[in-house]
mmCIF file of C-alpha atoms in Angstrom:
data_model
loop_
_atom_site.group_PDB
_atom_site.id
_atom_site.type_symbol
_atom_site.label_atom_id
_atom_site.label_comp_id
_atom_site.label_asym_id
_atom_site.label_seq_id
_atom_site.Cartn_x
_atom_site.Cartn_y
_atom_site.Cartn_z
ATOM 1 C CA MET A 1 7.555 37.880 -58.727
ATOM 2 C CA ALA A 2 6.562 41.480 -58.228
ATOM 3 C CA ALA A 3 3.503 42.177 -56.147
ATOM 4 C CA THR A 4 1.639 44.977 -57.949
ATOM 5 C CA SER A 5 -1.101 45.819 -55.450
ATOM 6 C CA SER A 6 0.815 48.726 -53.865
ATOM 7 C CA TYR A 7 1.860 50.335 -57.155
ATOM 8 C CA ARG A 8 0.141 52.935 -59.303
ATOM 9 C CA TYR A 9 1.388 51.406 -62.569
ATOM 10 C CA HIS A 10 2.447 47.951 -63.658
ATOM 11 C CA ALA A 11 5.328 49.139 -65.846
ATOM 12 C CA PHE A 12 7.373 52.249 -66.668
ATOM 13 C CA LEU A 13 8.284 52.662 -70.352
ATOM 14 C CA SER A 14 11.571 54.430 -71.143
ATOM 15 C CA PHE A 15 12.398 55.295 -74.779
ATOM 16 C CA ARG A 16 13.706 58.055 -77.043
ATOM 17 C CA GLY A 17 10.574 59.565 -78.507
ATOM 18 C CA LYS A 18 12.213 60.843 -81.684
ATOM 19 C CA ASP A 19 13.263 57.287 -82.612
ATOM 20 C CA THR A 20 10.294 55.054 -81.780
ATOM 21 C CA ARG A 21 7.382 57.009 -80.273
ATOM 22 C CA LYS A 22 5.056 56.734 -83.302
ATOM 23 C CA ALA A 23 6.089 53.237 -84.374
ATOM 24 C CA PHE A 24 7.524 50.392 -82.281
ATOM 25 C CA THR A 25 7.005 51.960 -78.851
ATOM 26 C CA ASP A 26 3.431 52.972 -79.659
ATOM 27 C CA HIS A 27 2.624 49.404 -80.788
ATOM 28 C CA LEU A 28 4.294 47.973 -77.677
ATOM 29 C CA TYR A 29 2.404 50.358 -75.406
ATOM 30 C CA SER A 30 -0.933 49.406 -77.013
ATOM 31 C CA ALA A 31 -0.186 45.686 -76.655
ATOM 32 C CA LEU A 32 0.757 46.110 -72.986
ATOM 33 C CA GLN A 33 -2.426 48.049 -72.260
ATOM 34 C CA CYS A 34 -4.566 45.448 -74.047
ATOM 35 C CA ALA A 35 -2.980 42.740 -71.898
ATOM 36 C CA GLY A 36 -3.989 44.620 -68.755
ATOM 37 C CA ILE A 37 -0.489 45.906 -68.041
ATOM 38 C CA HIS A 38 -1.090 49.518 -66.997
ATOM 39 C CA THR A 39 1.977 51.272 -68.384
ATOM 40 C CA PHE A 40 3.390 54.741 -67.718
ATOM 41 C CA ARG A 41 4.273 56.623 -70.911
ATOM 42 C CA ASP A 42 5.327 60.231 -70.461
ATOM 43 C CA ASP A 43 3.072 61.803 -73.123
ATOM 44 C CA ASP A 44 -0.031 60.159 -71.598
ATOM 45 C CA GLU A 45 0.534 60.479 -67.873
ATOM 46 C CA ILE A 46 2.277 63.779 -67.119
ATOM 47 C CA LYS A 47 -0.005 66.775 -66.749
ATOM 48 C CA ARG A 48 0.884 70.109 -68.298
ATOM 49 C CA GLY A 49 2.746 72.401 -65.931
ATOM 50 C CA ALA A 50 4.076 69.528 -63.826
ATOM 51 C CA ASN A 51 7.734 69.168 -62.900
ATOM 52 C CA ILE A 52 8.617 66.538 -65.505
ATOM 53 C CA ALA A 53 11.803 65.235 -63.876
ATOM 54 C CA ARG A 54 10.074 64.840 -60.513
ATOM 55 C CA GLU A 55 7.022 63.173 -62.091
ATOM 56 C CA LEU A 56 9.203 60.683 -63.995
ATOM 57 C CA GLN A 57 11.171 59.832 -60.856
ATOM 58 C CA LYS A 58 7.899 59.297 -59.009
ATOM 59 C CA ALA A 59 6.494 57.107 -61.797
ATOM 60 C CA ILE A 60 9.586 54.884 -61.772
ATOM 61 C CA HIS A 61 9.118 54.254 -58.051
ATOM 62 C CA GLU A 62 5.385 53.671 -58.547
ATOM 63 C CA SER A 63 6.072 50.850 -61.051
ATOM 64 C CA PRO A 64 7.485 47.398 -60.206
ATOM 65 C CA VAL A 65 9.032 47.011 -63.690
ATOM 66 C CA SER A 66 10.815 49.342 -66.102
ATOM 67 C CA ILE A 67 10.949 48.577 -69.836
ATOM 68 C CA ILE A 68 13.810 50.338 -71.630
ATOM 69 C CA VAL A 69 13.681 50.514 -75.432
ATOM 70 C CA PHE A 70 17.232 51.012 -76.730
ATOM 71 C CA SER A 71 17.388 52.580 -80.179
ATOM 72 C CA LYS A 72 20.343 53.980 -82.123
ATOM 73 C CA GLY A 73 19.665 57.489 -80.872
ATOM 74 C CA TYR A 74 18.945 56.582 -77.238
ATOM 75 C CA ALA A 75 22.354 57.642 -75.908
ATOM 76 C CA SER A 76 22.249 60.980 -77.733
ATOM 77 C CA SER A 77 19.496 62.065 -75.339
ATOM 78 C CA GLN A 78 20.853 63.232 -71.979
ATOM 79 C CA TRP A 79 17.279 63.089 -70.725
ATOM 80 C CA CYS A 80 17.096 59.358 -71.545
ATOM 81 C CA LEU A 81 20.463 58.700 -69.924
ATOM 82 C CA ASN A 82 19.418 60.469 -66.721
ATOM 83 C CA GLU A 83 16.196 58.462 -66.712
ATOM 84 C CA LEU A 84 18.188 55.240 -67.198
ATOM 85 C CA ALA A 85 20.523 56.181 -64.328
ATOM 86 C CA ARG A 86 17.535 56.662 -61.991
ATOM 87 C CA ILE A 87 16.063 53.314 -63.071
ATOM 88 C CA MET A 88 19.307 51.416 -62.500
ATOM 89 C CA GLU A 89 19.834 53.110 -59.115
ATOM 90 C CA HIS A 90 16.354 51.930 -58.138
ATOM 91 C CA HIS A 91 17.301 48.462 -59.458
ATOM 92 C CA ARG A 92 20.478 48.334 -57.336
ATOM 93 C CA VAL A 93 18.899 49.641 -54.140
ATOM 94 C CA ASP A 94 15.367 48.232 -54.218
ATOM 95 C CA ARG A 95 15.598 45.280 -56.640
ATOM 96 C CA HIS A 96 13.411 47.105 -59.122
ATOM 97 C CA LEU A 97 12.805 44.822 -62.128
ATOM 98 C CA VAL A 98 14.216 45.961 -65.477
ATOM 99 C CA LEU A 99 13.670 44.552 -68.981
ATOM 100 C CA PRO A 100 15.983 46.013 -71.662
ATOM 101 C CA ILE A 101 14.654 45.901 -75.236
ATOM 102 C CA PHE A 102 17.352 46.162 -77.912
ATOM 103 C CA TYR A 103 15.360 47.521 -80.816
ATOM 104 C CA ASP A 104 17.888 48.400 -83.514
ATOM 105 C CA VAL A 105 21.142 48.088 -81.545
ATOM 106 C CA ASN A 106 23.110 45.149 -80.172
ATOM 107 C CA PRO A 107 23.577 44.654 -76.423
ATOM 108 C CA SER A 108 27.351 44.921 -76.961
ATOM 109 C CA GLU A 109 26.934 48.479 -78.337
ATOM 110 C CA VAL A 110 25.112 49.440 -75.155
ATOM 111 C CA ARG A 111 27.548 47.641 -72.853
ATOM 112 C CA THR A 112 30.732 49.083 -74.445
ATOM 113 C CA GLN A 113 29.213 52.332 -75.749
ATOM 114 C CA SER A 114 30.332 51.586 -79.284
ATOM 115 C CA GLY A 115 28.689 52.377 -82.637
ATOM 116 C CA SER A 116 26.092 55.157 -82.373
ATOM 117 C CA PHE A 117 26.576 55.154 -78.600
ATOM 118 C CA ALA A 118 30.271 56.053 -79.058
ATOM 119 C CA GLU A 119 29.299 58.996 -81.256
ATOM 120 C CA ALA A 120 26.886 60.239 -78.605
ATOM 121 C CA PHE A 121 29.431 59.966 -75.786
ATOM 122 C CA ALA A 122 32.040 61.825 -77.828
ATOM 123 C CA LYS A 123 29.762 64.872 -77.366
ATOM 124 C CA HIS A 124 28.837 64.110 -73.770
ATOM 125 C CA VAL A 125 32.447 64.080 -72.541
ATOM 126 C CA VAL A 126 32.813 67.646 -73.824
ATOM 127 C CA GLU A 127 29.527 68.959 -72.430
ATOM 128 C CA GLN A 128 29.219 67.077 -69.117
ATOM 129 C CA SER A 129 31.312 66.435 -66.019
ATOM 130 C CA LEU A 130 33.351 63.246 -65.823
ATOM 131 C CA ASP A 131 31.229 62.072 -62.877
ATOM 132 C CA LYS A 132 28.007 62.444 -64.863
ATOM 133 C CA VAL A 133 29.455 60.672 -67.908
ATOM 134 C CA GLU A 134 30.711 57.806 -65.748
ATOM 135 C CA GLU A 135 27.293 57.544 -64.073
ATOM 136 C CA TRP A 136 25.707 57.075 -67.503
ATOM 137 C CA ARG A 137 28.353 54.582 -68.639
ATOM 138 C CA ARG A 138 27.885 52.531 -65.489
ATOM 139 C CA ALA A 139 24.102 52.428 -65.982
ATOM 140 C CA LEU A 140 24.532 51.307 -69.611
ATOM 141 C CA ARG A 141 27.003 48.558 -68.636
ATOM 142 C CA GLU A 142 24.712 47.282 -65.885
ATOM 143 C CA VAL A 143 21.540 47.261 -67.944
ATOM 144 C CA ALA A 144 23.262 45.474 -70.852
ATOM 145 C CA GLU A 145 24.426 42.764 -68.457
ATOM 146 C CA LEU A 146 20.783 41.992 -67.592
ATOM 147 C CA GLY A 147 20.354 40.321 -70.970
ATOM 148 C CA GLY A 148 16.984 41.596 -72.102
ATOM 149 C CA MET A 149 15.344 40.927 -75.469
ATOM 150 C CA VAL A 150 16.792 41.582 -78.925
ATOM 151 C CA LEU A 151 14.568 42.309 -81.930
ATOM 152 C CA GLY A 152 17.129 41.209 -84.529
ATOM 153 C CA ASP A 153 15.425 40.038 -87.720
ATOM 154 C CA GLN A 154 12.120 39.026 -86.070
ATOM 155 C CA TYR A 155 8.798 40.462 -87.159
ATOM 156 C CA GLU A 156 8.041 43.388 -84.862
ATOM 157 C CA SER A 157 4.492 42.143 -84.202
ATOM 158 C CA GLN A 158 5.739 38.737 -83.076
ATOM 159 C CA PHE A 159 8.516 40.287 -80.983
ATOM 160 C CA ILE A 160 6.033 42.568 -79.207
ATOM 161 C CA HIS A 161 3.899 39.555 -78.258
ATOM 162 C CA HIS A 162 6.982 37.943 -76.688
ATOM 163 C CA VAL A 163 7.766 41.141 -74.757
ATOM 164 C CA VAL A 164 4.216 41.351 -73.403
ATOM 165 C CA ASP A 165 4.340 37.701 -72.333
ATOM 166 C CA GLU A 166 7.658 38.270 -70.553
ATOM 167 C CA ILE A 167 6.400 41.358 -68.705
ATOM 168 C CA GLY A 168 3.299 39.433 -67.639
ATOM 169 C CA ARG A 169 5.537 36.669 -66.290
ATOM 170 C CA MET A 170 7.689 39.175 -64.390
ATOM 171 C CA LEU A 171 4.680 40.886 -62.878
ATOM 172 C CA ASP A 172 2.484 37.887 -62.159
ATOM 173 C CA HIS A 173 -0.323 40.434 -61.810
ATOM 174 C CA ASN A 174 -4.071 39.892 -61.616
ATOM 175 C CA ALA A 175 -5.252 41.388 -64.897
ATOM 176 C CA PHE A 176 -7.565 39.114 -66.860
ATOM 177 C CA LYS A 177 -5.642 36.877 -69.243
ATOM 178 C CA VAL A 178 -6.148 37.239 -72.996
ATOM 179 C CA ARG A 179 -4.445 35.508 -75.892
ATOM 180 C CA SER A 180 -1.041 37.048 -76.544
ATOM 181 C CA LYS A 181 -1.865 37.142 -80.285
ATOM 182 C CA ILE A 182 -4.661 39.714 -80.327
ATOM 183 C CA VAL A 183 -5.864 40.410 -83.862
ATOM 184 C CA GLY A 184 -8.502 42.879 -84.965
ATOM 185 C CA MET A 185 -9.354 44.107 -81.474
ATOM 186 C CA HIS A 186 -8.003 47.659 -81.451
ATOM 187 C CA TYR A 187 -10.638 48.748 -83.956
ATOM 188 C CA ARG A 188 -13.468 46.772 -82.362
ATOM 189 C CA VAL A 189 -12.789 47.715 -78.775
ATOM 190 C CA ARG A 190 -12.455 51.474 -79.208
ATOM 191 C CA HIS A 191 -16.132 52.415 -78.631
ATOM 192 C CA LEU A 192 -16.524 50.145 -75.601
ATOM 193 C CA ASN A 193 -13.236 51.489 -74.276
ATOM 194 C CA MET A 194 -14.508 55.083 -74.567
ATOM 195 C CA TRP A 195 -17.755 54.053 -72.848
ATOM 196 C CA LEU A 196 -15.830 52.556 -69.931
ATOM 197 C CA LYS A 197 -13.665 55.681 -69.615
ATOM 198 C CA ASP A 198 -16.688 57.981 -69.420
ATOM 199 C CA ARG A 199 -16.964 59.375 -65.893
ATOM 200 C CA SER A 200 -20.743 59.701 -65.867
ATOM 201 C CA ASN A 201 -22.457 59.617 -62.472
ATOM 202 C CA ASP A 202 -25.016 57.145 -63.787
ATOM 203 C CA VAL A 203 -24.838 53.395 -63.248
ATOM 204 C CA ASP A 204 -24.318 52.486 -66.903
ATOM 205 C CA VAL A 205 -25.079 49.151 -68.564
ATOM 206 C CA ALA A 206 -23.710 47.874 -71.884
ATOM 207 C CA VAL A 207 -24.765 44.835 -73.921
ATOM 208 C CA VAL A 208 -22.096 43.365 -76.203
ATOM 209 C CA TYR A 209 -23.726 40.924 -78.618
ATOM 210 C CA GLY A 210 -22.833 38.783 -81.613
ATOM 211 C CA LYS A 211 -22.719 35.218 -82.917
ATOM 212 C CA ARG A 212 -21.123 32.394 -80.966
ATOM 213 C CA GLY A 213 -17.361 32.342 -81.460
ATOM 214 C CA ILE A 214 -17.190 35.851 -82.910
ATOM 215 C CA GLY A 215 -14.963 37.245 -80.165
ATOM 216 C CA LYS A 216 -17.351 38.928 -77.712
ATOM 217 C CA THR A 217 -15.505 37.685 -74.652
ATOM 218 C CA THR A 218 -12.071 38.555 -76.051
ATOM 219 C CA MET A 219 -13.227 42.055 -76.959
ATOM 220 C CA VAL A 220 -14.619 42.659 -73.476
ATOM 221 C CA ARG A 221 -11.516 41.192 -71.814
ATOM 222 C CA VAL A 222 -9.359 43.663 -73.727
ATOM 223 C CA ALA A 223 -11.595 46.600 -72.764
ATOM 224 C CA TYR A 224 -11.729 45.362 -69.155
ATOM 225 C CA ASN A 225 -7.939 45.114 -68.982
ATOM 226 C CA LEU A 226 -7.616 48.652 -70.318
ATOM 227 C CA ASN A 227 -9.899 50.078 -67.644
ATOM 228 C CA PHE A 228 -10.310 47.894 -64.529
ATOM 229 C CA TYR A 229 -7.708 49.859 -62.537
ATOM 230 C CA ARG A 230 -9.834 53.030 -62.941
ATOM 231 C CA PHE A 231 -12.470 51.562 -60.607
ATOM 232 C CA GLN A 232 -12.419 50.903 -56.884
ATOM 233 C CA GLY A 233 -13.662 47.352 -57.392
ATOM 234 C CA ASN A 234 -13.891 44.982 -60.350
ATOM 235 C CA SER A 235 -15.149 41.525 -61.249
ATOM 236 C CA PHE A 236 -15.256 39.433 -64.428
ATOM 237 C CA LEU A 237 -17.790 36.590 -64.184
ATOM 238 C CA GLU A 238 -17.129 34.031 -66.924
ATOM 239 C CA ASP A 239 -19.623 31.645 -68.517
ATOM 240 C CA VAL A 240 -22.623 32.880 -66.559
ATOM 241 C CA THR A 241 -25.132 30.661 -68.369
ATOM 242 C CA ALA A 242 -23.111 27.455 -68.035
ATOM 243 C CA THR A 243 -22.171 28.161 -64.417
ATOM 244 C CA SER A 244 -25.712 29.097 -63.363
ATOM 245 C CA GLU A 245 -26.955 25.690 -64.550
ATOM 246 C CA GLU A 246 -24.545 23.864 -62.243
ATOM 247 C CA PRO A 247 -25.478 22.913 -58.647
ATOM 248 C CA ASN A 248 -25.178 26.095 -56.534
ATOM 249 C CA GLY A 249 -24.089 27.897 -59.715
ATOM 250 C CA ILE A 250 -25.747 31.230 -58.929
ATOM 251 C CA LEU A 251 -24.417 31.083 -55.379
ATOM 252 C CA ASN A 252 -20.892 30.452 -56.642
ATOM 253 C CA LEU A 253 -21.157 33.407 -59.016
ATOM 254 C CA GLN A 254 -22.279 35.612 -56.138
ATOM 255 C CA ARG A 255 -19.347 34.451 -54.028
ATOM 256 C CA LYS A 256 -16.928 35.190 -56.857
ATOM 257 C CA LEU A 257 -18.375 38.669 -57.364
ATOM 258 C CA LEU A 258 -18.144 39.442 -53.637
ATOM 259 C CA SER A 259 -14.610 38.109 -53.403
ATOM 260 C CA ASP A 260 -13.500 40.195 -56.396
ATOM 261 C CA VAL A 261 -15.156 43.452 -55.366
ATOM 262 C CA GLN A 262 -13.920 43.213 -51.771
ATOM 263 C CA ARG A 263 -10.395 42.231 -52.822
ATOM 264 C CA SER A 264 -8.748 45.540 -51.972
ATOM 265 C CA GLY A 265 -10.391 46.055 -48.600
ATOM 266 C CA GLU A 266 -9.933 44.491 -45.204
ATOM 267 C CA THR A 267 -12.977 42.239 -45.171
ATOM 268 C CA GLU A 268 -13.865 38.909 -43.658
ATOM 269 C CA PRO A 269 -13.770 35.827 -45.936
ATOM 270 C CA VAL A 270 -16.827 35.533 -48.157
ATOM 271 C CA ASP A 271 -19.433 33.336 -46.456
ATOM 272 C CA VAL A 272 -22.760 33.119 -48.287
ATOM 273 C CA SER A 273 -25.235 30.322 -47.564
ATOM 274 C CA ASN A 274 -28.067 31.216 -49.981
ATOM 275 C CA THR A 275 -28.747 33.543 -52.928
ATOM 276 C CA ASP A 276 -30.897 35.991 -50.948
ATOM 277 C CA GLU A 277 -28.078 36.445 -48.473
ATOM 278 C CA GLY A 278 -25.722 36.808 -51.449
ATOM 279 C CA LYS A 279 -27.814 39.625 -52.894
ATOM 280 C CA SER A 280 -27.880 41.411 -49.555
ATOM 281 C CA LYS A 281 -24.096 41.237 -49.185
ATOM 282 C CA ILE A 282 -23.546 42.286 -52.800
ATOM 283 C CA LYS A 283 -25.822 45.295 -52.260
ATOM 284 C CA HIS A 284 -23.663 46.445 -49.353
ATOM 285 C CA ALA A 285 -20.431 45.717 -51.252
ATOM 286 C CA VAL A 286 -21.283 47.705 -54.395
ATOM 287 C CA CYS A 287 -23.201 50.613 -52.860
ATOM 288 C CA CYS A 288 -20.139 52.449 -51.584
ATOM 289 C CA LYS A 289 -17.530 52.161 -54.352
ATOM 290 C CA ARG A 290 -17.311 52.584 -58.137
ATOM 291 C CA VAL A 291 -17.171 49.109 -59.666
ATOM 292 C CA VAL A 292 -16.962 47.550 -63.096
ATOM 293 C CA ILE A 293 -18.611 44.130 -63.394
ATOM 294 C CA VAL A 294 -18.661 41.899 -66.470
ATOM 295 C CA PHE A 295 -21.303 39.202 -66.912
ATOM 296 C CA ASP A 296 -19.979 36.964 -69.689
ATOM 297 C CA ASP A 297 -22.233 34.777 -71.863
ATOM 298 C CA VAL A 298 -25.690 35.579 -70.521
ATOM 299 C CA ASP A 299 -28.764 33.970 -72.120
ATOM 300 C CA HIS A 300 -31.566 35.360 -69.936
ATOM 301 C CA SER A 301 -31.970 38.622 -68.031
ATOM 302 C CA ASP A 302 -33.204 36.749 -64.955
ATOM 303 C CA GLN A 303 -29.676 35.319 -64.580
ATOM 304 C CA LEU A 304 -28.490 38.863 -63.892
ATOM 305 C CA SER A 305 -31.203 39.702 -61.373
ATOM 306 C CA ALA A 306 -30.577 36.383 -59.602
ATOM 307 C CA ILE A 307 -26.922 37.306 -59.079
ATOM 308 C CA ILE A 308 -26.831 41.015 -58.379
ATOM 309 C CA GLY A 309 -30.407 42.150 -57.844
ATOM 310 C CA LYS A 310 -30.838 45.722 -59.081
ATOM 311 C CA ARG A 311 -28.384 47.957 -60.897
ATOM 312 C CA GLU A 312 -29.549 50.870 -58.722
ATOM 313 C CA TRP A 313 -27.689 49.224 -55.838
ATOM 314 C CA CYS A 314 -24.385 50.163 -57.474
ATOM 315 C CA TYR A 315 -22.499 53.317 -56.580
ATOM 316 C CA PRO A 316 -22.774 56.211 -59.091
ATOM 317 C CA GLY A 317 -20.247 55.907 -61.884
ATOM 318 C CA SER A 318 -20.244 52.100 -61.850
ATOM 319 C CA LYS A 319 -20.339 50.105 -65.095
ATOM 320 C CA ILE A 320 -21.998 46.778 -65.897
ATOM 321 C CA VAL A 321 -21.030 44.950 -69.116
ATOM 322 C CA ILE A 322 -22.948 41.943 -70.460
ATOM 323 C CA THR A 323 -21.924 39.653 -73.319
ATOM 324 C CA THR A 324 -24.680 37.717 -75.034
ATOM 325 C CA ARG A 325 -25.904 36.335 -78.363
ATOM 326 C CA HIS A 326 -29.182 38.199 -77.915
ATOM 327 C CA GLU A 327 -29.369 41.877 -78.874
ATOM 328 C CA ASP A 328 -32.741 42.241 -77.131
ATOM 329 C CA LEU A 329 -31.606 40.625 -73.849
ATOM 330 C CA LEU A 330 -32.806 43.596 -71.768
ATOM 331 C CA LYS A 331 -35.810 44.465 -73.937
ATOM 332 C CA ASP A 332 -38.383 43.619 -71.253
ATOM 333 C CA GLN A 333 -36.404 45.089 -68.358
ATOM 334 C CA GLU A 334 -36.783 48.771 -69.315
ATOM 335 C CA ILE A 335 -33.135 49.317 -68.364
ATOM 336 C CA PRO A 336 -31.351 52.076 -70.317
ATOM 337 C CA HIS A 337 -28.266 50.558 -71.897
ATOM 338 C CA ALA A 338 -25.694 50.934 -74.654
ATOM 339 C CA VAL A 339 -25.445 48.248 -77.343
ATOM 340 C CA PHE A 340 -22.242 47.122 -79.067
ATOM 341 C CA GLU A 341 -22.347 44.595 -81.907
ATOM 342 C CA VAL A 342 -19.244 42.492 -82.584
ATOM 343 C CA GLU A 343 -18.802 42.130 -86.339
ATOM 344 C CA PRO A 344 -17.056 39.285 -88.212
ATOM 345 C CA PHE A 345 -13.412 39.693 -89.246
ATOM 346 C CA ASP A 346 -12.633 40.951 -92.737
ATOM 347 C CA GLU A 347 -10.410 38.896 -95.049
ATOM 348 C CA TYR A 348 -7.162 40.562 -93.916
ATOM 349 C CA GLU A 349 -7.871 40.100 -90.213
ATOM 350 C CA SER A 350 -9.019 36.540 -90.852
ATOM 351 C CA LEU A 351 -5.810 35.685 -92.684
ATOM 352 C CA GLU A 352 -3.633 37.173 -89.929
ATOM 353 C CA LEU A 353 -5.451 35.345 -87.116
ATOM 354 C CA PHE A 354 -5.399 32.081 -89.074
ATOM 355 C CA SER A 355 -1.675 32.539 -89.778
ATOM 356 C CA TRP A 356 -0.820 33.040 -86.112
ATOM 357 C CA ARG A 357 -2.550 29.753 -85.266
ATOM 358 C CA ALA A 358 -1.267 27.750 -88.240
ATOM 359 C CA PHE A 359 2.292 29.121 -88.579
ATOM 360 C CA GLY A 360 3.049 31.087 -85.425
ATOM 361 C CA HIS A 361 3.532 34.191 -87.578
ATOM 362 C CA ALA A 362 1.387 37.051 -88.826
ATOM 363 C CA HIS A 363 1.677 35.848 -92.440
ATOM 364 C CA PRO A 364 1.529 32.428 -94.167
ATOM 365 C CA PHE A 365 4.765 30.626 -94.981
ATOM 366 C CA GLU A 366 5.978 30.555 -98.565
ATOM 367 C CA GLY A 367 4.012 28.028 -100.593
ATOM 368 C CA TYR A 368 0.960 28.281 -98.338
ATOM 369 C CA GLN A 369 -0.249 31.791 -99.237
ATOM 370 C CA GLU A 370 -2.950 30.964 -101.788
ATOM 371 C CA LEU A 371 -4.147 27.884 -99.895
ATOM 372 C CA SER A 372 -4.472 29.986 -96.749
ATOM 373 C CA LYS A 373 -6.542 32.618 -98.561
ATOM 374 C CA HIS A 374 -8.891 29.941 -99.897
ATOM 375 C CA LEU A 375 -9.242 28.229 -96.525
ATOM 376 C CA VAL A 376 -10.058 31.331 -94.473
ATOM 377 C CA ARG A 377 -13.080 31.986 -96.682
ATOM 378 C CA TYR A 378 -14.760 29.008 -95.028
ATOM 379 C CA SER A 379 -14.591 30.756 -91.635
ATOM 380 C CA ASN A 380 -17.041 33.554 -92.536
ATOM 381 C CA GLY A 381 -14.862 35.804 -90.385
ATOM 382 C CA ILE A 382 -15.608 33.895 -87.158
ATOM 383 C CA PRO A 383 -12.451 33.901 -84.948
ATOM 384 C CA LEU A 384 -13.293 30.582 -83.259
ATOM 385 C CA VAL A 385 -13.512 28.846 -86.653
ATOM 386 C CA LEU A 386 -10.192 30.415 -87.684
ATOM 387 C CA HIS A 387 -8.532 29.091 -84.523
ATOM 388 C CA ILE A 388 -9.898 25.598 -85.146
ATOM 389 C CA LEU A 389 -8.835 25.596 -88.813
ATOM 390 C CA GLY A 390 -5.372 26.888 -87.976
ATOM 391 C CA ALA A 391 -4.858 24.346 -85.196
ATOM 392 C CA TYR A 392 -5.982 21.473 -87.423
ATOM 393 C CA LEU A 393 -3.644 22.405 -90.299
ATOM 394 C CA SER A 394 -0.635 23.488 -88.241
ATOM 395 C CA GLN A 395 2.564 21.592 -89.209
ATOM 396 C CA LYS A 396 0.785 19.718 -92.004
ATOM 397 C CA SER A 397 2.197 19.488 -95.553
ATOM 398 C CA VAL A 398 0.938 21.387 -98.594
ATOM 399 C CA ASP A 399 -0.588 18.130 -99.918
ATOM 400 C CA GLU A 400 -2.523 17.675 -96.667
ATOM 401 C CA TRP A 401 -3.741 21.257 -96.899
ATOM 402 C CA GLN A 402 -4.850 20.707 -100.476
ATOM 403 C CA SER A 403 -6.678 17.527 -99.501
ATOM 404 C CA ALA A 404 -8.457 19.337 -96.657
ATOM 405 C CA LEU A 405 -9.487 22.140 -99.008
ATOM 406 C CA GLU A 406 -10.914 19.697 -101.545
ATOM 407 C CA SER A 407 -12.864 17.829 -98.875
ATOM 408 C CA TRP A 408 -14.403 21.070 -97.589
ATOM 409 C CA LYS A 409 -15.335 22.127 -101.111
ATOM 410 C CA SER A 410 -17.306 18.918 -101.708
#
């Protein structure tokens, strides 16, 4: 597995922009980011006026994995072929990990430079030296031999989920895990994502609230994964209410926070004997670096003060995110904070999420469409209910679905 701690990015994304930039590659990039896989994409990362070739070479070496999206027009771009040659050289010399994605071409076309690749090379042999052409051919043969992943006749959305899962396996990195089938989160997470990206010098606090099972934790996990690498320290404390009620629960939460925030530094093992000592050590840990800390599932504001003390202890620019069912959680604390409400899914999102759980696809199987539409209405747009319904009905017959629908109607 690749150790990602010494890298600037988790993955480098190589593709021909004219073919896939605004479609498949954009969807893949978004899914990777949501899964906490910080990915280099040239239009996002390279500053104007920079030496593009040098910056791309640097980004390849600053990423443990390269993802190469092969499209029909990939080989027509000499820029793409040079980029591929650099990637495969890095693979040969330094065991750089490479995942080829065969979007609308077969691996054999890449390996033998046939089909659209043959047409491209017919021009290259006229315009380029034989050494350069052979360098490109060698890189294409080598990358095709790695196997990779072929889209074929799969749904693109399902294929992208598989790609993200495979990259996560290759990296074995420490981003917070989320379900690979993320539905309805890009729209919901955008405001929280912008809030986390804001480089204010204040210590900002956000409350994310909504009904139980509505997706608060998933939404915050996605936003956290998109932004945790921007901070010098980070911690995601799960199930604060449930954990705090356990023996030494608050103490264990303090230890986890300290361990997370100090992860990147050379510090002694966390040794905290009581909560007052924990607060003192947390104060010293968060006062000198920008941190993002998530407190998940908080019922009472005193749970926060018991763990971390005062927000003023945090270094300027730090962010604290709280998930809760109570919009007025901080009402009596006089703490300035942003508020984000998580709304129920609409009927289209509900049907897609239900379908992933029941069928393993984004849409219901033939014969189940109308039954699925009727059943998701009982969820009231609550993701947890949709997961439970989908799991219960998965692999059951139409008659069993009909029986379940009738029993829920009565």
